[in-house]
Amino acid sequence: MAQHTEPPRDVSAEPVKERDESADLQPFLDELQNSQDLRVNELDARKTAEAVLCTLARRLSDGEDVKLMRALPGGIGRMLGACSIHRGPSHAKRMGRDEFLGDVADHLRIPVDQSFRVVTAVFTAIRDRIPEDEVAAVASQLPADLADLFRRPV
């Protein structure tokens, strides 16, 4: 007599339970944690991503930060949306590359000269996960020297 059995569960789409991260967020954090620039500075991937995303959210207009948050998969977008440090009715703040890098360095308590490489690692991981039109939209709101960091290399 045939027994009724349930089909096997697809566990590849489930979050890793011990880390409690979404299926999209964990590879993003793993990529950052494996970055030489984070390891040299003994930085935690989540805290580093939060620092860069929060500073980026502060630089973008209210509408563009929401578009970026929605373009980023799963928990990555929620990290951007969770930034409340610099929020207000209109949080967009004009800042150049030096101030951006300085703010990230202060947030992470690392030397400013190290923040360039850390920001580049996070920007690369973000950029690889969003469509080209969103890369262009975010870059268009950044000063030229920061926009060049955010755009895909040609």
mmCIF file of C-alpha atoms in Angstrom, residues 8-134:
data_model
loop_
_atom_site.group_PDB
_atom_site.id
_atom_site.type_symbol
_atom_site.label_atom_id
_atom_site.label_comp_id
_atom_site.label_asym_id
_atom_site.label_seq_id
_atom_site.Cartn_x
_atom_site.Cartn_y
_atom_site.Cartn_z
ATOM 1 C CA PRO A 8 10.898 17.591 0.419
ATOM 2 C CA ARG A 9 11.154 21.170 1.623
ATOM 3 C CA ASP A 10 13.310 23.595 -0.330
ATOM 4 C CA VAL A 11 15.609 24.788 2.449
ATOM 5 C CA SER A 12 17.771 26.901 0.147
ATOM 6 C CA ALA A 13 15.283 29.781 0.420
ATOM 7 C CA GLU A 14 15.070 29.655 4.204
ATOM 8 C CA PRO A 15 17.146 31.943 6.415
ATOM 9 C CA VAL A 16 20.023 30.424 8.308
ATOM 10 C CA LYS A 17 18.437 29.855 11.699
ATOM 11 C CA GLU A 18 21.463 30.388 13.911
ATOM 12 C CA ARG A 19 22.116 33.753 12.283
ATOM 13 C CA ASP A 20 18.473 34.730 11.828
ATOM 14 C CA GLU A 21 19.241 36.571 8.581
ATOM 15 C CA SER A 22 17.250 36.668 5.372
ATOM 16 C CA ALA A 23 18.427 34.603 2.423
ATOM 17 C CA ASP A 24 19.434 37.835 0.651
ATOM 18 C CA LEU A 25 21.128 39.534 3.573
ATOM 19 C CA GLN A 26 23.474 36.739 4.615
ATOM 20 C CA PRO A 27 25.404 36.493 1.308
ATOM 21 C CA PHE A 28 25.718 40.299 1.329
ATOM 22 C CA LEU A 29 27.150 40.248 4.863
ATOM 23 C CA ASP A 30 29.408 37.287 4.025
ATOM 24 C CA GLU A 31 30.780 39.143 0.988
ATOM 25 C CA LEU A 32 31.575 42.156 3.142
ATOM 26 C CA GLN A 33 33.037 40.093 5.984
ATOM 27 C CA ASN A 34 35.365 38.383 3.501
ATOM 28 C CA SER A 35 36.603 41.747 2.254
ATOM 29 C CA GLN A 36 40.238 42.371 3.081
ATOM 30 C CA ASP A 37 39.399 45.986 3.908
ATOM 31 C CA LEU A 38 36.959 44.981 6.649
ATOM 32 C CA ARG A 39 39.270 42.283 8.023
ATOM 33 C CA VAL A 40 42.262 44.654 8.231
ATOM 34 C CA ASN A 41 40.195 47.083 10.304
ATOM 35 C CA GLU A 42 38.561 44.272 12.309
ATOM 36 C CA LEU A 43 35.110 45.529 11.317
ATOM 37 C CA ASP A 44 31.822 43.701 11.626
ATOM 38 C CA ALA A 45 30.060 43.437 8.252
ATOM 39 C CA ARG A 46 26.618 44.378 9.590
ATOM 40 C CA LYS A 47 27.861 47.452 11.462
ATOM 41 C CA THR A 48 29.936 48.519 8.480
ATOM 42 C CA ALA A 49 27.009 48.163 6.068
ATOM 43 C CA GLU A 50 24.759 50.059 8.484
ATOM 44 C CA ALA A 51 27.284 52.915 8.769
ATOM 45 C CA VAL A 52 27.701 53.281 5.004
ATOM 46 C CA LEU A 53 23.988 52.835 4.228
ATOM 47 C CA CYS A 54 22.998 55.317 6.925
ATOM 48 C CA THR A 55 25.439 57.914 5.618
ATOM 49 C CA LEU A 56 24.243 57.253 2.069
ATOM 50 C CA ALA A 57 20.587 57.614 3.164
ATOM 51 C CA ARG A 58 21.477 60.950 4.720
ATOM 52 C CA ARG A 59 22.909 62.107 1.384
ATOM 53 C CA LEU A 60 19.948 61.013 -0.787
ATOM 54 C CA SER A 61 16.609 62.750 -1.208
ATOM 55 C CA ASP A 62 13.574 61.302 0.569
ATOM 56 C CA GLY A 63 12.268 59.675 -2.603
ATOM 57 C CA GLU A 64 15.575 58.260 -3.787
ATOM 58 C CA ASP A 65 16.405 56.604 -0.475
ATOM 59 C CA VAL A 66 13.033 54.807 -0.607
ATOM 60 C CA LYS A 67 13.649 53.723 -4.215
ATOM 61 C CA LEU A 68 17.064 52.351 -3.253
ATOM 62 C CA MET A 69 15.620 50.601 -0.206
ATOM 63 C CA ARG A 70 13.017 48.892 -2.422
ATOM 64 C CA ALA A 71 15.616 47.962 -5.062
ATOM 65 C CA LEU A 72 17.853 46.229 -2.527
ATOM 66 C CA PRO A 73 16.771 42.645 -1.852
ATOM 67 C CA GLY A 74 15.305 41.545 1.468
ATOM 68 C CA GLY A 75 17.097 42.490 4.624
ATOM 69 C CA ILE A 76 19.601 44.730 2.857
ATOM 70 C CA GLY A 77 16.893 47.235 2.010
ATOM 71 C CA ARG A 78 15.547 47.037 5.557
ATOM 72 C CA MET A 79 19.000 48.020 6.851
ATOM 73 C CA LEU A 80 18.780 51.213 4.806
ATOM 74 C CA GLY A 81 15.230 51.891 5.964
ATOM 75 C CA ALA A 82 16.163 51.350 9.604
ATOM 76 C CA CYS A 83 18.565 54.296 9.677
ATOM 77 C CA SER A 84 16.987 56.852 11.968
ATOM 78 C CA ILE A 85 20.065 58.744 13.163
ATOM 79 C CA HIS A 86 19.869 61.490 10.581
ATOM 80 C CA ARG A 87 16.158 61.413 9.775
ATOM 81 C CA GLY A 88 13.899 64.413 9.725
ATOM 82 C CA PRO A 89 11.232 65.817 7.429
ATOM 83 C CA SER A 90 13.874 66.198 4.722
ATOM 84 C CA HIS A 91 17.137 64.546 5.627
ATOM 85 C CA ALA A 92 19.067 65.062 2.384
ATOM 86 C CA LYS A 93 22.319 66.781 3.259
ATOM 87 C CA ARG A 94 24.786 68.061 0.736
ATOM 88 C CA MET A 95 28.176 66.627 1.516
ATOM 89 C CA GLY A 96 31.272 65.947 -0.487
ATOM 90 C CA ARG A 97 33.433 62.875 -0.553
ATOM 91 C CA ASP A 98 35.664 63.972 2.333
ATOM 92 C CA GLU A 99 32.732 64.604 4.669
ATOM 93 C CA PHE A 100 31.054 61.341 3.618
ATOM 94 C CA LEU A 101 34.237 59.343 4.273
ATOM 95 C CA GLY A 102 34.819 61.229 7.527
ATOM 96 C CA ASP A 103 31.305 60.461 8.763
ATOM 97 C CA VAL A 104 31.730 56.749 7.992
ATOM 98 C CA ALA A 105 35.164 56.756 9.671
ATOM 99 C CA ASP A 106 33.715 58.432 12.778
ATOM 100 C CA HIS A 107 30.813 55.991 12.881
ATOM 101 C CA LEU A 108 33.149 52.980 12.647
ATOM 102 C CA ARG A 109 35.990 54.528 14.671
ATOM 103 C CA ILE A 110 38.577 53.909 11.984
ATOM 104 C CA PRO A 111 41.128 56.248 10.379
ATOM 105 C CA VAL A 112 39.669 58.370 7.582
ATOM 106 C CA ASP A 113 42.227 56.992 5.125
ATOM 107 C CA GLN A 114 40.786 53.493 5.720
ATOM 108 C CA SER A 115 37.172 54.538 5.222
ATOM 109 C CA PHE A 116 37.649 55.016 1.464
ATOM 110 C CA ARG A 117 38.358 51.314 0.989
ATOM 111 C CA VAL A 118 35.559 50.280 3.341
ATOM 112 C CA VAL A 119 33.016 52.512 1.574
ATOM 113 C CA THR A 120 34.190 51.160 -1.782
ATOM 114 C CA ALA A 121 33.644 47.569 -0.603
ATOM 115 C CA VAL A 122 30.100 48.344 0.581
ATOM 116 C CA PHE A 123 29.240 50.378 -2.519
ATOM 117 C CA THR A 124 30.413 47.482 -4.711
ATOM 118 C CA ALA A 125 28.288 44.966 -2.802
ATOM 119 C CA ILE A 126 25.245 47.267 -3.049
ATOM 120 C CA ARG A 127 25.809 48.103 -6.704
ATOM 121 C CA ASP A 128 26.018 44.412 -7.632
ATOM 122 C CA ARG A 129 22.515 43.872 -6.238
ATOM 123 C CA ILE A 130 20.543 46.671 -7.869
ATOM 124 C CA PRO A 131 19.525 47.394 -11.466
ATOM 125 C CA GLU A 132 21.640 49.716 -13.588
ATOM 126 C CA ASP A 133 18.939 52.411 -13.662
ATOM 127 C CA GLU A 134 18.968 52.564 -9.846
#
